[in-house]
PDB file of C-alpha atoms and ligand atoms in Angstrom:
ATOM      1  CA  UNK A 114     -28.749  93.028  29.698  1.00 56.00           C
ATOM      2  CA  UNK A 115     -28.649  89.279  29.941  1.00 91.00           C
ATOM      3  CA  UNK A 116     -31.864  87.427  28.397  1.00 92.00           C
ATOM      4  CA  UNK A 117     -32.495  86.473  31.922  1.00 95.00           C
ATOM      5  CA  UNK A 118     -32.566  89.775  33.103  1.00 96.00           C
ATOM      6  CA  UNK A 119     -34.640  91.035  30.342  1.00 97.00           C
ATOM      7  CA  UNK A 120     -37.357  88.646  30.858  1.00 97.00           C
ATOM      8  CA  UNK A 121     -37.139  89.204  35.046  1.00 97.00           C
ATOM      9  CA  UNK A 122     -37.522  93.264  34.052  1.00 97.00           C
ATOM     10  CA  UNK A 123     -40.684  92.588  31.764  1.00 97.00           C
ATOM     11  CA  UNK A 124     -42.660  89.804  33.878  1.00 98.00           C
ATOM     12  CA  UNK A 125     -42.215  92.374  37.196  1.00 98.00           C
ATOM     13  CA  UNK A 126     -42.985  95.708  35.040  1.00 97.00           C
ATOM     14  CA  UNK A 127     -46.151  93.454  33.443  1.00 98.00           C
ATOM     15  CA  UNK A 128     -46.951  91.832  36.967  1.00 98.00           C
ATOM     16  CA  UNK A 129     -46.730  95.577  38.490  1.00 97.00           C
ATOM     17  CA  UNK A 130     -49.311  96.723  35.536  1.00 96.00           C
ATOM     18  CA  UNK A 131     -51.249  93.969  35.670  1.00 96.00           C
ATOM     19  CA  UNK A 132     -51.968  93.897  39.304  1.00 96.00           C
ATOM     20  CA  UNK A 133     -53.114  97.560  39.316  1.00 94.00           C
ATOM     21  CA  UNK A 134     -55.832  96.725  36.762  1.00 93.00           C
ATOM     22  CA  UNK A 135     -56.992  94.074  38.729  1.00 94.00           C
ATOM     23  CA  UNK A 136     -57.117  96.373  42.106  1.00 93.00           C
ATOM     24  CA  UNK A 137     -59.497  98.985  40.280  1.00 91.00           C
ATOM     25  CA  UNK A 138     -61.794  96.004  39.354  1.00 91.00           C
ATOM     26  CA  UNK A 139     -61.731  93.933  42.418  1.00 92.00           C
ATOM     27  CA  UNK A 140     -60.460  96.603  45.323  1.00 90.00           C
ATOM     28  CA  UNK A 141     -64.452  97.634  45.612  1.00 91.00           C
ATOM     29  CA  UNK A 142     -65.376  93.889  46.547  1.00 92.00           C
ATOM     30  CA  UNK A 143     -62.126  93.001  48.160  1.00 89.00           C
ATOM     31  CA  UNK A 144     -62.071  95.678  50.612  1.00 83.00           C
ATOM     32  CA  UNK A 145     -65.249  95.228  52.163  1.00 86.00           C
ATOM     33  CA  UNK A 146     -65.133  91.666  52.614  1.00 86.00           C
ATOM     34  CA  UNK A 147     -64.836  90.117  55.459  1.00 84.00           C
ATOM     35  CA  UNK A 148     -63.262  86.654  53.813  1.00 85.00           C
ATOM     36  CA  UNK A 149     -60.127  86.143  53.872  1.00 81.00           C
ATOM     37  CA  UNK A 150     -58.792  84.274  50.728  1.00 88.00           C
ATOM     38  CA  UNK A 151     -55.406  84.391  51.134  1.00 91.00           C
ATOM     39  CA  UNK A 152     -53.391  82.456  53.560  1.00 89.00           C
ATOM     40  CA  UNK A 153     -49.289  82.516  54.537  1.00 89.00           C
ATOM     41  CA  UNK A 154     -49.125  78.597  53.050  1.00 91.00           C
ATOM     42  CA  UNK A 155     -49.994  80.323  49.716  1.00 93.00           C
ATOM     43  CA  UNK A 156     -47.578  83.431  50.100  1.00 96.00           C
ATOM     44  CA  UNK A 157     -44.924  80.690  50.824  1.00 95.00           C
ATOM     45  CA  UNK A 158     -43.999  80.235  46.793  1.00 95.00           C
ATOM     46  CA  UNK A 159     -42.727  83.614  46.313  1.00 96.00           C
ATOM     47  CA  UNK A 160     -39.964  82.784  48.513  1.00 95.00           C
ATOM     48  CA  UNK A 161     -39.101  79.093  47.736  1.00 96.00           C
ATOM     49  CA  UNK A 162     -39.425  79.931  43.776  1.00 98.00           C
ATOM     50  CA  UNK A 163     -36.089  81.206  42.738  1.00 97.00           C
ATOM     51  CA  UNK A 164     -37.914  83.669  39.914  1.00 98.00           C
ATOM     52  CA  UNK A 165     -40.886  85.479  42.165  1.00 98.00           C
ATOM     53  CA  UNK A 166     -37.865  85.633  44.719  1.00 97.00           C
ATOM     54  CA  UNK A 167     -36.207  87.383  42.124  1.00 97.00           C
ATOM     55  CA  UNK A 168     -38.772  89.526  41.177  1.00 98.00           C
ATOM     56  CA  UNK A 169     -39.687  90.349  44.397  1.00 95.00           C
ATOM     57  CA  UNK A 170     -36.424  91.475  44.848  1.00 96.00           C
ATOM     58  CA  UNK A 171     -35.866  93.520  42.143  1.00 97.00           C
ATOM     59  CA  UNK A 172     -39.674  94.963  41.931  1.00 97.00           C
ATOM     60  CA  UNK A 173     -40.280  94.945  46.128  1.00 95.00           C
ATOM     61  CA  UNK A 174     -37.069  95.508  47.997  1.00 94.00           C
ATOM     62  CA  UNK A 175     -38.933  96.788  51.292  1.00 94.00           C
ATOM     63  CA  UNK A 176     -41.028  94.519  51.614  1.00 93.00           C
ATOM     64  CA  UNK A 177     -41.452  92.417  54.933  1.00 92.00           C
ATOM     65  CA  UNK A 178     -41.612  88.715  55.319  1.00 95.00           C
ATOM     66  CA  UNK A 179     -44.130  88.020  58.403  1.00 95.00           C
ATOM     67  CA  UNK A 180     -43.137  84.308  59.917  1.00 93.00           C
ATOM     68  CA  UNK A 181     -46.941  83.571  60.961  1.00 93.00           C
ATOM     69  CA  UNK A 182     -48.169  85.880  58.175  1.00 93.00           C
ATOM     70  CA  UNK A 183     -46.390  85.784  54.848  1.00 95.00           C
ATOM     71  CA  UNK A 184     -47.466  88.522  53.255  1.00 95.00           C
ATOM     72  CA  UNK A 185     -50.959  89.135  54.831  1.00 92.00           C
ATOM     73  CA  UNK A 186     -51.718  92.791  56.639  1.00 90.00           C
ATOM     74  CA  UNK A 187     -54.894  93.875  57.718  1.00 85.00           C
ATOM     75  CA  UNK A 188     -55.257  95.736  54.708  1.00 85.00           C
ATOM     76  CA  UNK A 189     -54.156  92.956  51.970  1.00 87.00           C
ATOM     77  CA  UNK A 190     -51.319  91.939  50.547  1.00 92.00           C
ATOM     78  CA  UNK A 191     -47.579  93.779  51.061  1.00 94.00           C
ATOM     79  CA  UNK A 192     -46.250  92.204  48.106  1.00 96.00           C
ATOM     80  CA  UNK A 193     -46.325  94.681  45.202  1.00 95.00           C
ATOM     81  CA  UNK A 194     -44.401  92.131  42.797  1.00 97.00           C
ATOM     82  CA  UNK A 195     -43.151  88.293  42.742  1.00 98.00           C
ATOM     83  CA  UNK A 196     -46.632  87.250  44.306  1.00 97.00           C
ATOM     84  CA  UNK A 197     -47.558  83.754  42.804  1.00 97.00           C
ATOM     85  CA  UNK A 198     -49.498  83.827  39.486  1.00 97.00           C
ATOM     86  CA  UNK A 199     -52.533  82.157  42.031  1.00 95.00           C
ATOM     87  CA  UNK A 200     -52.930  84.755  43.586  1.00 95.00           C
ATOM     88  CA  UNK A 201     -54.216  87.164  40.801  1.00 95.00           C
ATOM     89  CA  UNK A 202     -56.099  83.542  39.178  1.00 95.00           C
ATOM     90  CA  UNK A 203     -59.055  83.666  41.961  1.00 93.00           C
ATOM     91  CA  UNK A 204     -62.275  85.338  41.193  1.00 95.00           C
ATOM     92  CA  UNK A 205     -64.749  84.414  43.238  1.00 94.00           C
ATOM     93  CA  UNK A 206     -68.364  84.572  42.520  1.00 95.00           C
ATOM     94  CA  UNK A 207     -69.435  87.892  43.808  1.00 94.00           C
ATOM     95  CA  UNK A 208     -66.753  89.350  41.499  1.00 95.00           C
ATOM     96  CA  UNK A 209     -67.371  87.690  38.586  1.00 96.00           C
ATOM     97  CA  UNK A 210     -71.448  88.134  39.107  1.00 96.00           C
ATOM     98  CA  UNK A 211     -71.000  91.561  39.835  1.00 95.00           C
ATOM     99  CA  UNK A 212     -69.228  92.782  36.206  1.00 93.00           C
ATOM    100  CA  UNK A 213     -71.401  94.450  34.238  1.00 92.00           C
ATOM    101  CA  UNK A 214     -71.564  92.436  31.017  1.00 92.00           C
ATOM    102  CA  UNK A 215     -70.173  89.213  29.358  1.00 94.00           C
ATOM    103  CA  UNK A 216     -67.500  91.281  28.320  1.00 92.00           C
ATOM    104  CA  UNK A 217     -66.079  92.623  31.276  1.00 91.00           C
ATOM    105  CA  UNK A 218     -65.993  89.131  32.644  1.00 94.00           C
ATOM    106  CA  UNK A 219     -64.119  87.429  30.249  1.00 94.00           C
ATOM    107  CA  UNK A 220     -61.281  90.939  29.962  1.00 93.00           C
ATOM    108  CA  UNK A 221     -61.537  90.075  33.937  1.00 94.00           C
ATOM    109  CA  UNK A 222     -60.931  86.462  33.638  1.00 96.00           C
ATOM    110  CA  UNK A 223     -58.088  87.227  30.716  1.00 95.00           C
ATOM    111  CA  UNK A 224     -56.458  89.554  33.044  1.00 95.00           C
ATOM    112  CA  UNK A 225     -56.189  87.036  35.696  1.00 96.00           C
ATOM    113  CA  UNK A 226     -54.423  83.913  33.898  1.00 97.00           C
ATOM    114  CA  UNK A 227     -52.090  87.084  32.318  1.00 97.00           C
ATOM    115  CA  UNK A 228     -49.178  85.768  34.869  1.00 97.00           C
ATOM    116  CA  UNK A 229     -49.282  81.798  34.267  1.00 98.00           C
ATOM    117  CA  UNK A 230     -50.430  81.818  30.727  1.00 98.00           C
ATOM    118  CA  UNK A 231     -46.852  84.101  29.850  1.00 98.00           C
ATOM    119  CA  UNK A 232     -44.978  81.492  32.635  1.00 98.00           C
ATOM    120  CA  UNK A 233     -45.732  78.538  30.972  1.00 98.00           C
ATOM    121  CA  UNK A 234     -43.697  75.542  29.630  1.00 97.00           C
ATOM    122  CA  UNK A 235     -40.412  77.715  30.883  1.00 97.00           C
ATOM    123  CA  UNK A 236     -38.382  74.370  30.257  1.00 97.00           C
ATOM    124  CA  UNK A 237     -39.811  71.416  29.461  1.00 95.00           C
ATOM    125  CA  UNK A 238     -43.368  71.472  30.683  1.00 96.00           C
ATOM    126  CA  UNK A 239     -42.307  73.277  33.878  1.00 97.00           C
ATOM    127  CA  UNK A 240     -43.590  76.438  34.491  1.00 97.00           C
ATOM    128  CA  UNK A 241     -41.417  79.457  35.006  1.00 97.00           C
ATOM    129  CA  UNK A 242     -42.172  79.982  38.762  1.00 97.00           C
ATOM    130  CA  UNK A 243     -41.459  76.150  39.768  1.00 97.00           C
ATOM    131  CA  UNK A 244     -37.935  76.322  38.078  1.00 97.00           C
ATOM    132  CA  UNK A 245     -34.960  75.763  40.768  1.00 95.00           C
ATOM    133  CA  UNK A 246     -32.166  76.793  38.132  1.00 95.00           C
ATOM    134  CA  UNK A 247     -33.050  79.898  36.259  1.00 95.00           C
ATOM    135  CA  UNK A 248     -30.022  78.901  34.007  1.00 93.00           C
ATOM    136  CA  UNK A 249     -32.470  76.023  31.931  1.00 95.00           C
ATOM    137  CA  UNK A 250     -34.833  78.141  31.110  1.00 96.00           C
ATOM    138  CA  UNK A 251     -35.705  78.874  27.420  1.00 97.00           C
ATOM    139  CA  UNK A 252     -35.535  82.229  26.564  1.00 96.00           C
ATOM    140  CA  UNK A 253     -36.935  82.432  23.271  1.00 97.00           C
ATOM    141  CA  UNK A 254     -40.040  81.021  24.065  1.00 97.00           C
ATOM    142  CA  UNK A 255     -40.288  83.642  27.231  1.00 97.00           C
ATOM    143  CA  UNK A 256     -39.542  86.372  25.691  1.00 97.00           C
ATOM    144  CA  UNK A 257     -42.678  85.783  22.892  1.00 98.00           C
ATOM    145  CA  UNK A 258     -45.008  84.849  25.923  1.00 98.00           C
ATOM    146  CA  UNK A 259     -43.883  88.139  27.915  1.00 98.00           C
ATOM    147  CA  UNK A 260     -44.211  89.821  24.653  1.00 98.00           C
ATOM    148  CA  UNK A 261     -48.001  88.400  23.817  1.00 98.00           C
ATOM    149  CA  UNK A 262     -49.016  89.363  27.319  1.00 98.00           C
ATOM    150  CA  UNK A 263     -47.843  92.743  27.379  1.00 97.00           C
ATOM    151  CA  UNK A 264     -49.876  93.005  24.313  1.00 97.00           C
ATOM    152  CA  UNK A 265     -52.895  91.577  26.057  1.00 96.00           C
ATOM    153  CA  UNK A 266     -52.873  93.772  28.966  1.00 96.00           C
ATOM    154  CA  UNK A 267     -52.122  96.728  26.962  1.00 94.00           C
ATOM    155  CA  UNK A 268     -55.518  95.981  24.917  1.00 93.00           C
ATOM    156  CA  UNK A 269     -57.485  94.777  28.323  1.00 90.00           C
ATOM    157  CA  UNK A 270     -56.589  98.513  29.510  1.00 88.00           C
ATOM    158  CA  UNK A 271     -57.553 100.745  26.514  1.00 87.00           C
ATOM    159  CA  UNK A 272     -61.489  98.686  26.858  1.00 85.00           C
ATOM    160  CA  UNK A 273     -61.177  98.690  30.642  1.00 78.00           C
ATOM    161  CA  UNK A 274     -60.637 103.002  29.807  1.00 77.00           C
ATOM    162  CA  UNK A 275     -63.143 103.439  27.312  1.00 75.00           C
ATOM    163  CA  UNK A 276     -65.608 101.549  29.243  1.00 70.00           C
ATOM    164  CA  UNK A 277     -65.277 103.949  32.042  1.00 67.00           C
ATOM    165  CA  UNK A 278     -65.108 106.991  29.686  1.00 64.00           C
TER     166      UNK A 278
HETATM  167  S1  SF4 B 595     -61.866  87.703  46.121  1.00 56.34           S
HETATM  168 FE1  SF4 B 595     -64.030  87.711  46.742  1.00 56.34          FE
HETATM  169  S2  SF4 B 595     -64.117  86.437  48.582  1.00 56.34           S
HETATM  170 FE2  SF4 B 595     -61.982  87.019  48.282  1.00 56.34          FE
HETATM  171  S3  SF4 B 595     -61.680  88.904  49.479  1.00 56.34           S
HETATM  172 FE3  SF4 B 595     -62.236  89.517  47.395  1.00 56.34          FE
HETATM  173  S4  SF4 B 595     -64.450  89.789  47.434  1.00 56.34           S
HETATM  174 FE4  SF4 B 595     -63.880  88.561  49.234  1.00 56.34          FE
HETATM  175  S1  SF4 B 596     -51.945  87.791  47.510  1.00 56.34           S
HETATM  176 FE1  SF4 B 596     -50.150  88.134  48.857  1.00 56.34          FE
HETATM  177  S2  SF4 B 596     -50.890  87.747  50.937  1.00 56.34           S
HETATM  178 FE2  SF4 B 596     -52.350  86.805  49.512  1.00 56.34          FE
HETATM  179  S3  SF4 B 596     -51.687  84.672  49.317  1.00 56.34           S
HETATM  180 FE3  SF4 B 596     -50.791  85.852  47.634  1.00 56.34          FE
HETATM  181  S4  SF4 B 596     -48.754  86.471  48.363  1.00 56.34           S
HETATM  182 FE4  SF4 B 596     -49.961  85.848  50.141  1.00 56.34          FE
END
């Protein structure tokens, strides 16, 4: 497997991971609210960036581009991988109010920058998901950030377990 391919196959398999930890926290909020926080103009970045596209891809082969909606149903978001990393970033306040103690809100908040913080400086100062040609980016310096975060969320989900045990 190319490096390239390598790092695609851990940022989806992380996003993927990632995403259902943040759905346990956030679904009980999230699905009885009746704001809307995400809009197509956002969902628009996972097809113009050449990685999500990628991921998406690879990670969400069935899924359906809406013209007027993006990615929006009336039950969330249809995009189980290659979603921009702002989309997990948001917390809003009754979230972030509602966790039970200091704790939980910064493994919440930790969770949430998982995506950008392992995306960053993917050549030059560019991050990974604003790259047009997958070909500059630098690999070593990928791979450790993918490797970090997997090691983050792994530790984020043995507390989030034994704080529910
Ligand atoms: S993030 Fe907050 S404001 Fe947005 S849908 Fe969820 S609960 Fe509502
Ligand atoms: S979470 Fe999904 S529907 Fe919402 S803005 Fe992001 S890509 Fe679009």
């Amino acid at each position: 497997m190319s490096e390239l391919n390598a790092i695609i196959e851990s940022y989806g398999q992380l996003e993927i991971e990632m995403r259902q930890c943040m759905q346990q926290v956030c679904e009980p909020f999230c699905g009885r609210c009746q704001a809307t926080c995400c809009r197509p103009v956002y969902c628009r970045e996972s097809l113009d960036s050449p990685f999500l596209a990628e991921v998406h891809r690879r990670f969400a082969p069935d899924a359906r581009w809406d013209a007027a909606l993006g990615w929006l149903t009336s039950t969330g978001c249809r995009l189980a991988a290659g979603r921009p990393p702002v989309c997990y970033e948001f917390l809003c306040r009754t979230i972030l109010d509602a966790q039970p103690s200091p704790q939980a809100r910064s493994r919440l908040e930790a969770l949430a920058v998982l995506l950008t913080d392992a995306g960053r400086r993917a050549a030059g100062r560019r991050h990974l998901v604003e790259l047009t040609d997958l070909d500059c980016i630098n690999a070593g310096r990928l791979t450790k950030q993918l490797a970090l975060a997997r090691s983050l969320l792994d530790g984020l989900r043995k507390e989030l377990r034994s704080n529910q045990s």
